């Protein structure tokens, strides 16, 4: 039997989390050992993640490292396995976790063992979400993540943390329970809980629409898409820095992962049919949330709204239905994971010194903290999508691919790049440039060694992904090709650019079609 | 099943060995108690536990016939499954009450005896194969429960709870009995085995009315909406360990009874009672979820939580399939552990003077003052809310799965949406325990046994408990199949 590396990657943080909860000693001693134990665990996870990548065969779309133990029969089994899409997202998770632990090293002072245990639980569940090849195991991991995040926001969050934690929990729960019912229907129809089998199963196209909508309810909230994004700014603003990093870096990716793993391959007909819905919401999201971001006074809130706009790029790419657009979406997800995580870290750096996130409280930081300003500049540029950074690669691929499906969607979404540049540069100017505004700002120290250790790896990864993106795209190529093939078989619109007049009508035709289809499905359901 | 010829008494007695054990056991305990007085409470309680274990072991025999007492009594996997959890809950509820009774100066030896009397009634309920034995079992259980509710006879609240429970319970029994008489009048029989095929051939309006009366009477016992009104008052007024008992074993027994009557006696007209049960399920889920939001008393909150949970369990019955029934059984088994655990936390909440606290605020900052108990409480609450990977998710999963498989989509959607509403108040408890600062000093846990029971329940409800899914679900499936193959 092979070494069960995925099981080890899930169980190790759980064991470590339990250990640091039970660790003996006085409060200071426990806090210190919790920090080191958590850091050690996440570093081991990182090493395992690298081993996972090195041993991965990028040439195939088949699931690798498969393990199946029928532990929870008759409901589901402990079935794990990854394809390229899971691989890159697991890599993102294990990459960000040690940085999160380091970022909380000093800023979290109360109940440190519990805090670290919550992060360990979070890490196990994140890897579990991306590695599960059993439908209900995926659901368990997906939902289970709510509990540690609820506690992280609620216990270690800001002043309005209780409202934010409730909102986060109930919003996401409401979305997911509908998905659960859809999953039950799928399993009773297909008689298997195995995700790879379900990805090749053809559901009745009329039923697909309902199933697709149920999954959409969950992933749209998680993503988050306009208009169900409102939990995100609250959660981000109230969460501690590391919580925001994980939330933006990995949890939001679960929505995109859900679309690409479930909605697209399992319900290709419904995806094609409801493309207009996703495009419509994404177009609104990009423009609306970018404008909202422009008006923010709170740094974290601004970045949170920018996340919603970036996620709209992901959805446009996913529903662009071709190789470039889908690959681009995945790169945007990875890039956003790194860049928004880094931006939250940058906010955390100045927040730790001044204890305010108000933009107006800062100004002229470049004079006091030049090294910090360089990093902040790099990540701002990556967020804007400057060529040479990871942000450019993904957004460019998305637009290139989606242009073939809908020129209008791309046209509107493009304005997001301009608006993105506006709000990010505006933020940067107000915080970093100008004259030093107050005594407090003048007293700020530049980056500490710990903060360097946090920011440098992300900076390197951002540039690497911007300059040589193929390393990150290679693993996803084969699985994406499979999904695109399935979508094409379902009649995904793939006009050449020259036939752009049809591009507008294609989504509209879908829109005109929908009421009839829905009525048909209703009639069938009530029979 | 055609064994309605006279059966030798010895055969009947051996089939009904668990009940026989309980009956003889409780009489000997009663005699001991009468002669030794109240100081024998602890000894009697542990004696009762041993009797429950013996009664549980006597379930393992393989009788020559499933029926006893000329078809009044049936012993199948279904009744065995429920009896195991009833005996376990009754035993646990006797033991965890000890420190409480001692402190409240209510340490009267009758306590474990009356609980056992109720357990005997419940055991009869789940084995009833005839409307008459059903009624006898139900009344035995109910009368014992009325006395338990008023166990603090010097306290006005407890007496009030007992009286309220008795008046409403007597009304429900009357309704039930009237329904039974209607069914008998229109069909000429009270035996499930005869009623089942008879109704399969055709029904009459009189039978339908009788059915509705019977369902109403039983809905009272499981505290399903609209017959739930007594629950919050009785839970709050009754002594806390008694409320824990009410929330656990009698619910499982009454649910088992409801399932058996519906499926065996009235299985032929399932389409008629399915609507009633579906309505009760929806109403219970909604009222249980919404009613709990404004509560400030933990016991009242748990009362609404039990109404809410009964609603979910009823979804399984409304599906009227083998999967649905096994879902109900699985649900009751897990629900018992969650609710007893939650009540154990309430039992441990005492201020510095040792007075029991019932206000929600008493939970504030529990994670600071009592981290272990706070963790257990969080596990119970997330589990009751049905958040995976905690065990409490899986019974909900199984009943929703049954509803989806039997195409009750609307019921399932209402169910999951109310579960989100319900999650709100469970989260509120977690919020108090984890996000807020401690208000006062809590007395330390006084009983190691209660702490240990709480820990066991918490581990069972935690993700580790998922390893028990396989065995429990398989047992529940064989139980539901054994009943349906009637």
Coordinates of C-alpha atoms in Angstrom, one line a residue, chain A residues 56-506:
Chain A
X56 CA 2.2 14.5 -9.2
X57 CA 1.8 13.5 -12.9
X58 CA 0.7 16.6 -14.7
X59 CA 0.0 14.8 -17.9
X60 CA -3.3 13.3 -17.0
X61 CA -6.7 14.4 -15.7
X62 CA -7.1 11.3 -13.6
X63 CA -7.4 11.6 -9.9
X64 CA -4.1 10.7 -8.2
X65 CA -3.1 9.6 -4.7
X66 CA -6.4 7.9 -4.4
X67 CA -7.4 6.4 -1.1
X68 CA -10.7 4.8 -0.2
X69 CA -11.7 3.4 3.1
X70 CA -15.4 2.5 3.5
X71 CA -15.4 4.0 7.0
X72 CA -18.8 5.6 7.2
X73 CA -20.8 3.2 5.1
X74 CA -23.7 3.2 4.2
X75 CA -23.6 7.0 3.9
X76 CA -20.2 7.9 2.6
X77 CA -16.7 6.7 2.6
X78 CA -13.3 8.2 3.4
X79 CA -12.3 8.7 -0.3
X80 CA -9.5 11.1 -1.2
X81 CA -7.7 11.9 -4.4
X82 CA -6.6 15.0 -6.3
X83 CA -6.4 16.2 -9.8
X84 CA -4.4 19.2 -10.9
X85 CA -7.1 21.7 -9.8
X86 CA -7.1 20.3 -6.3
X87 CA -3.4 20.2 -6.3
X88 CA -2.8 23.9 -6.9
X89 CA -5.4 24.8 -4.4
X90 CA -4.0 22.5 -1.7
X91 CA -0.6 24.0 -2.5
X92 CA -2.1 27.5 -2.0
X93 CA -3.6 26.4 1.4
X94 CA -0.4 24.9 2.8
X95 CA 1.6 27.8 1.5
X96 CA -0.5 30.4 3.3
X97 CA -0.9 28.6 6.6
X98 CA 2.6 29.0 8.0
X99 CA 2.3 32.7 7.1
X100 CA -1.0 33.0 8.9
X101 CA 0.6 31.5 12.0
X102 CA 3.5 33.9 11.8
X103 CA 1.2 36.8 11.2
X104 CA -0.7 36.0 14.5
X105 CA 2.5 35.5 16.4
X106 CA 2.2 38.6 18.5
X107 CA -1.1 40.2 17.5
X108 CA -3.0 37.4 19.1
X109 CA -2.5 37.5 22.9
X110 CA -5.5 35.9 24.4
X111 CA -6.4 32.2 24.3
X112 CA -3.5 31.4 22.0
X113 CA -3.8 27.6 22.2
X114 CA -7.5 27.7 21.2
X115 CA -6.6 30.1 18.4
X116 CA -3.9 27.9 17.0
X117 CA -6.2 24.9 17.4
X118 CA -8.9 26.6 15.4
X119 CA -6.3 27.3 12.6
X120 CA -5.2 23.7 12.7
X121 CA -8.8 22.5 12.3
X122 CA -9.2 25.0 9.5
X123 CA -6.2 23.7 7.7
X124 CA -7.4 20.1 7.9
X125 CA -10.8 21.0 6.6
X126 CA -9.4 23.1 3.7
X127 CA -7.2 20.2 2.5
X128 CA -10.2 17.9 3.0
X129 CA -12.4 20.1 0.8
X130 CA -10.0 20.0 -2.1
X131 CA -9.0 16.4 -1.6
X132 CA -12.4 14.7 -1.1
X133 CA -13.6 12.5 -3.9
X134 CA -16.7 11.5 -2.0
X135 CA -19.6 13.9 -2.4
X136 CA -20.7 13.8 1.2
X137 CA -17.1 13.8 2.5
X138 CA -16.7 17.0 0.5
X139 CA -19.9 18.4 2.1
X140 CA -18.7 17.6 5.6
X141 CA -15.4 19.3 5.0
X142 CA -17.0 22.3 3.3
X143 CA -19.6 22.8 6.1
X144 CA -17.2 21.9 8.9
X145 CA -15.1 24.9 8.0
X146 CA -17.8 27.2 9.3
X147 CA -17.2 26.2 12.9
X148 CA -13.6 27.2 13.3
X149 CA -14.1 30.4 11.2
X150 CA -17.1 31.3 13.3
X151 CA -15.0 31.0 16.4
X152 CA -12.0 32.8 14.9
X153 CA -14.1 35.8 14.0
X154 CA -16.2 35.7 17.1
X155 CA -13.5 35.3 19.7
X156 CA -10.5 37.1 18.3
X157 CA -12.3 39.6 16.0
X158 CA -12.9 43.3 16.2
X159 CA -15.6 45.3 18.0
X160 CA -18.5 44.3 15.9
X161 CA -17.4 40.7 15.7
X162 CA -20.5 39.0 17.0
X163 CA -22.7 40.4 14.2
X164 CA -20.1 39.5 11.6
X165 CA -19.7 35.9 12.9
X166 CA -23.4 35.3 12.9
X167 CA -23.8 36.7 9.4
X168 CA -20.9 34.7 8.1
X169 CA -22.2 31.5 9.6
X170 CA -25.9 31.8 8.7
X171 CA -25.4 33.1 5.2
X172 CA -23.1 30.3 4.2
X173 CA -25.1 27.7 6.0
X174 CA -28.3 28.7 4.2
X175 CA -26.6 28.4 0.9
X176 CA -25.0 25.0 1.7
X177 CA -28.1 23.2 3.0
X178 CA -29.8 23.6 -0.4
X179 CA -26.7 22.1 -2.0
X180 CA -27.0 19.2 0.4
X181 CA -30.5 18.4 -0.8
X182 CA -29.3 18.5 -4.4
X183 CA -26.5 16.2 -3.5
X184 CA -28.9 13.7 -2.0
X185 CA -31.0 13.8 -5.1
X186 CA -27.9 13.2 -7.3
X187 CA -26.8 10.3 -5.2
X188 CA -30.2 8.7 -5.3
X189 CA -30.3 9.2 -9.1
X190 CA -26.7 8.1 -9.9
X191 CA -26.4 5.6 -7.0
X192 CA -22.9 6.6 -6.2
X193 CA -21.2 9.2 -4.0
X194 CA -17.9 9.0 -6.0
X195 CA -17.1 12.5 -7.4
X196 CA -15.1 11.3 -10.5
X197 CA -18.0 9.0 -11.5
X198 CA -20.5 11.8 -11.0
X199 CA -18.4 14.1 -13.1
X200 CA -19.0 11.8 -16.0
X201 CA -22.7 11.1 -15.2
X202 CA -25.3 12.6 -17.4
X203 CA -28.2 14.0 -15.4
X204 CA -31.5 14.7 -17.0
X205 CA -31.1 18.3 -18.4
X206 CA -34.3 19.5 -16.9
X207 CA -33.3 18.3 -13.5
X208 CA -29.9 19.8 -14.0
X209 CA -31.2 23.3 -13.8
X210 CA -32.6 22.7 -10.3
X211 CA -29.5 21.0 -9.2
X212 CA -27.4 23.7 -10.7
X213 CA -29.4 26.4 -8.9
X214 CA -29.0 24.5 -5.6
X215 CA -25.3 24.3 -5.9
X216 CA -25.2 27.9 -7.1
X217 CA -26.9 29.0 -3.9
X218 CA -24.0 27.6 -2.0
X219 CA -21.1 28.5 -4.2
X220 CA -22.4 32.0 -5.0
X221 CA -22.5 32.8 -1.3
X222 CA -19.1 31.3 -0.7
X223 CA -17.5 32.9 -3.7
X224 CA -19.1 35.5 -3.0
X225 CA -21.1 36.9 -5.9
X226 CA -23.2 40.0 -6.0
X227 CA -25.8 40.3 -4.4
X228 CA -25.0 37.7 -1.7
X229 CA -21.6 39.1 -1.0
X230 CA -22.5 41.3 2.0
X231 CA -21.3 38.9 4.6
X232 CA -17.7 39.2 3.2
X233 CA -16.9 42.9 4.1
X234 CA -18.3 42.4 7.6
X235 CA -16.4 39.1 8.1
X236 CA -13.1 40.6 6.7
X237 CA -13.3 43.8 8.7
X238 CA -14.0 42.0 12.0
X239 CA -11.7 39.0 11.6
X240 CA -8.1 39.0 12.9
X241 CA -5.5 39.5 10.2
X242 CA -4.7 35.8 9.8
X243 CA -8.4 35.1 9.6
X244 CA -8.8 37.5 6.8
X245 CA -5.9 36.0 5.0
X246 CA -7.4 32.5 5.2
X247 CA -10.8 33.8 4.4
X248 CA -9.7 35.6 1.3
X249 CA -6.9 33.3 0.4
X250 CA -8.6 29.9 0.6
X251 CA -12.2 30.0 1.8
X252 CA -13.4 32.1 -1.1
X253 CA -11.6 29.7 -3.5
X254 CA -13.9 26.9 -2.3
X255 CA -16.7 28.6 -4.2
X256 CA -14.7 28.7 -7.4
X257 CA -13.5 25.2 -6.8
X258 CA -17.1 24.1 -6.3
X259 CA -18.1 25.6 -9.7
X260 CA -15.3 23.9 -11.5
X261 CA -15.6 20.6 -9.7
X262 CA -19.4 20.3 -9.6
X263 CA -21.5 22.8 -11.5
X264 CA -19.5 22.7 -14.8
X265 CA -18.8 19.0 -15.3
X266 CA -21.8 17.6 -13.5
X267 CA -24.4 19.9 -14.9
X268 CA -23.0 21.1 -18.3
X269 CA -26.4 21.6 -19.9
X270 CA -27.6 23.8 -17.0
X271 CA -24.3 25.6 -17.0
X272 CA -24.6 26.5 -20.6
X273 CA -28.2 27.5 -20.2
X274 CA -27.7 29.6 -17.1
X275 CA -24.5 31.3 -18.4
X276 CA -26.4 34.6 -18.7
X277 CA -27.2 34.6 -15.0
X278 CA -23.6 34.2 -14.0
X279 CA -22.4 36.7 -16.6
X280 CA -25.1 39.2 -15.5
X281 CA -24.3 38.9 -11.8
X282 CA -20.5 39.1 -12.5
X283 CA -20.9 42.2 -14.7
X284 CA -22.9 43.9 -12.0
X285 CA -20.4 42.7 -9.3
X286 CA -17.3 44.1 -11.1
X287 CA -18.7 47.5 -11.6
X288 CA -20.7 47.9 -8.5
X289 CA -18.2 46.5 -6.0
X290 CA -15.4 48.4 -7.6
X291 CA -17.3 51.7 -7.2
X292 CA -18.1 50.7 -3.6
X293 CA -14.5 50.0 -3.0
X294 CA -13.6 53.4 -4.2
X295 CA -15.7 55.0 -1.5
X296 CA -14.4 53.0 1.5
X297 CA -12.6 54.6 4.4
X298 CA -11.6 51.3 6.0
X299 CA -8.6 49.6 4.4
X300 CA -9.8 46.0 5.0
X301 CA -13.3 46.8 3.7
X302 CA -11.8 48.2 0.5
X303 CA -9.8 45.0 0.0
X304 CA -12.8 42.9 0.8
X305 CA -14.8 44.7 -1.9
X306 CA -12.0 44.3 -4.3
X307 CA -12.1 40.6 -3.6
X308 CA -15.7 40.5 -4.7
X309 CA -14.7 42.2 -7.9
X310 CA -11.8 39.8 -8.5
X311 CA -14.1 36.8 -7.9
X312 CA -16.4 38.1 -10.6
X313 CA -13.4 37.7 -13.0
X314 CA -13.2 34.1 -11.8
X315 CA -16.9 33.4 -12.5
X316 CA -16.8 35.1 -15.9
X317 CA -13.8 32.9 -16.8
X318 CA -15.4 29.7 -15.5
X319 CA -18.5 30.4 -17.6
X320 CA -16.4 31.3 -20.6
X321 CA -16.4 27.6 -21.3
X322 CA -13.0 27.3 -23.0
X323 CA -9.5 26.2 -22.1
X324 CA -8.0 29.7 -21.8
X325 CA -10.8 31.1 -19.8
X326 CA -11.0 28.2 -17.3
X327 CA -7.2 28.2 -16.9
X328 CA -7.3 31.9 -16.4
X329 CA -9.9 31.6 -13.7
X330 CA -7.8 29.2 -11.8
X331 CA -4.8 31.5 -12.1
X332 CA -7.0 34.4 -10.9
X333 CA -8.0 32.3 -7.9
X334 CA -4.4 31.5 -7.1
X335 CA -3.2 35.0 -7.7
X336 CA -6.0 36.5 -5.6
X337 CA -5.3 34.0 -2.9
X338 CA -1.7 35.3 -2.7
X339 CA -2.3 39.0 -3.4
X340 CA -5.3 39.6 -1.3
X341 CA -3.7 37.6 1.5
X342 CA -0.6 39.7 1.2
X343 CA -2.7 42.9 1.2
X344 CA -4.4 41.9 4.4
X345 CA -1.0 41.2 5.9
X346 CA 0.1 44.7 4.8
X347 CA -2.9 46.1 6.5
X348 CA -2.2 44.0 9.5
X349 CA 1.4 45.3 9.7
X350 CA 0.2 48.9 10.1
X351 CA -2.8 47.9 12.2
X352 CA -0.5 46.2 14.7
X353 CA 1.3 49.6 15.1
X354 CA -1.5 52.1 15.1
X355 CA -4.6 49.9 15.9
X356 CA -6.8 51.6 13.3
X357 CA -7.8 50.6 9.8
X358 CA -9.0 54.1 8.9
X359 CA -7.3 55.2 5.7
X360 CA -7.4 58.8 6.9
X361 CA -5.3 57.9 10.0
X362 CA -2.3 57.2 7.7
X363 CA -0.4 59.2 5.2
X364 CA 3.2 59.5 4.2
X365 CA 4.1 56.0 5.4
X366 CA 6.7 55.8 2.6
X367 CA 8.8 58.2 4.5
X368 CA 8.8 56.2 7.7
X369 CA 8.6 52.6 6.4
X370 CA 10.2 52.6 3.0
X371 CA 10.6 48.8 2.9
X372 CA 7.0 48.3 3.8
X373 CA 6.0 50.7 1.0
X374 CA 7.9 48.6 -1.5
X375 CA 6.0 45.4 -0.6
X376 CA 2.7 47.2 -0.4
X377 CA 3.4 48.7 -3.9
X378 CA 4.2 45.3 -5.4
X379 CA 1.0 43.7 -4.1
X380 CA -1.0 46.8 -5.1
X381 CA 0.3 46.4 -8.6
X382 CA -0.4 42.7 -8.6
X383 CA -3.9 43.4 -7.5
X384 CA -4.3 45.9 -10.3
X385 CA -3.0 43.4 -12.8
X386 CA 0.3 44.8 -13.9
X387 CA 2.1 42.7 -16.4
X388 CA 4.9 40.7 -14.7
X389 CA 2.7 40.0 -11.7
X390 CA 0.4 37.1 -11.2
X391 CA -2.7 39.3 -11.4
X392 CA -2.0 40.0 -15.1
X393 CA -1.7 36.5 -16.3
X394 CA -5.0 35.3 -14.9
X395 CA -7.1 38.3 -15.8
X396 CA -5.7 38.4 -19.3
X397 CA -6.4 34.7 -19.9
X398 CA -9.9 35.1 -18.6
X399 CA -10.7 38.0 -20.9
X400 CA -9.0 36.3 -23.9
X401 CA -11.1 33.2 -23.4
X402 CA -14.4 34.8 -22.4
X403 CA -14.2 37.2 -25.3
X404 CA -15.0 34.2 -27.5
X405 CA -18.2 33.6 -25.5
X406 CA -19.5 37.0 -24.8
X407 CA -17.8 40.2 -25.9
X408 CA -20.2 42.2 -23.8
X409 CA -19.4 40.5 -20.6
X410 CA -15.7 41.0 -21.2
X411 CA -16.3 44.6 -22.2
X412 CA -18.0 45.4 -18.9
X413 CA -15.6 43.3 -16.8
X414 CA -12.7 45.2 -18.4
X415 CA -13.9 48.3 -16.8
X416 CA -13.2 46.5 -13.5
X417 CA -9.5 46.6 -14.3
X418 CA -9.6 50.3 -14.8
X419 CA -11.7 50.8 -11.6
X420 CA -9.4 48.4 -9.8
X421 CA -6.4 50.5 -10.7
X422 CA -8.3 53.5 -9.5
X423 CA -9.3 52.3 -6.1
X424 CA -6.0 50.5 -5.4
X425 CA -3.8 53.4 -6.4
X426 CA -6.1 55.7 -4.6
X427 CA -5.7 53.6 -1.4
X428 CA -1.9 53.5 -1.9
X429 CA -1.6 57.2 -2.5
X430 CA -3.6 58.0 0.6
X431 CA -1.8 55.6 2.9
X432 CA 1.8 55.7 1.6
X433 CA 2.5 58.9 -0.2
X434 CA 2.2 62.5 0.9
X435 CA 3.6 64.1 4.0
X436 CA 3.6 62.3 7.4
X437 CA 0.2 63.1 8.8
X438 CA 0.6 62.5 12.5
X439 CA 3.0 61.9 15.4
X440 CA 1.7 58.3 15.7
X441 CA 2.5 57.6 12.0
X442 CA 5.9 59.1 12.5
X443 CA 6.6 56.7 15.3
X444 CA 6.0 53.5 13.3
X445 CA 8.8 51.0 12.9
X446 CA 9.6 49.5 9.6
X447 CA 9.1 45.8 8.9
X448 CA 10.4 43.3 11.5
X449 CA 12.1 40.1 10.6
X450 CA 8.9 38.2 11.2
X451 CA 7.0 40.4 8.8
X452 CA 9.7 40.0 6.2
X453 CA 9.3 36.2 6.5
X454 CA 5.6 36.6 6.0
X455 CA 5.8 38.9 3.0
X456 CA 8.9 37.8 1.0
X457 CA 7.6 34.3 0.1
X458 CA 4.3 35.7 -1.2
X459 CA 6.2 38.4 -3.2
X460 CA 8.4 35.7 -4.8
X461 CA 5.3 33.6 -5.6
X462 CA 3.5 36.6 -7.1
X463 CA 6.4 37.4 -9.4
X464 CA 7.0 33.8 -10.3
X465 CA 3.4 33.3 -11.3
X466 CA 3.6 36.5 -13.3
X467 CA 6.8 35.7 -15.2
X468 CA 6.6 31.9 -15.6
X469 CA 3.0 31.0 -15.1
X470 CA 3.3 27.6 -16.9
X471 CA 4.4 25.9 -13.7
X472 CA 1.1 26.7 -12.2
X473 CA -1.0 26.1 -15.3
X474 CA 0.5 22.8 -16.3
X475 CA -1.3 20.6 -13.6
X476 CA -4.7 22.1 -14.4
X477 CA -4.5 21.7 -18.2
X478 CA -5.6 18.2 -18.5
X479 CA -8.6 18.3 -16.1
X480 CA -9.7 21.6 -17.6
X481 CA -9.6 20.1 -21.1
X482 CA -11.9 17.3 -19.8
X483 CA -14.4 19.8 -18.5
X484 CA -14.3 21.9 -21.6
X485 CA -15.0 18.8 -23.7
X486 CA -18.0 18.0 -21.6
X487 CA -19.3 21.6 -21.9
X488 CA -18.8 21.6 -25.6
X489 CA -20.7 18.4 -25.8
X490 CA -23.5 20.2 -24.0
X491 CA -23.5 22.9 -26.7
X492 CA -21.4 25.6 -25.1
X493 CA -21.3 28.7 -27.3
X494 CA -17.9 29.0 -28.9
X495 CA -18.1 31.6 -31.7
X496 CA -15.0 33.0 -33.3
X497 CA -14.4 36.6 -32.5
X498 CA -15.5 37.6 -35.9
X499 CA -19.1 36.5 -35.3
X500 CA -19.4 38.8 -32.4
X501 CA -22.9 39.9 -33.3
X502 CA -24.1 36.5 -32.1
X503 CA -22.3 36.9 -28.8
X504 CA -24.9 39.1 -27.4
X505 CA -27.8 37.0 -28.6
X506 CA -26.4 33.8 -27.2

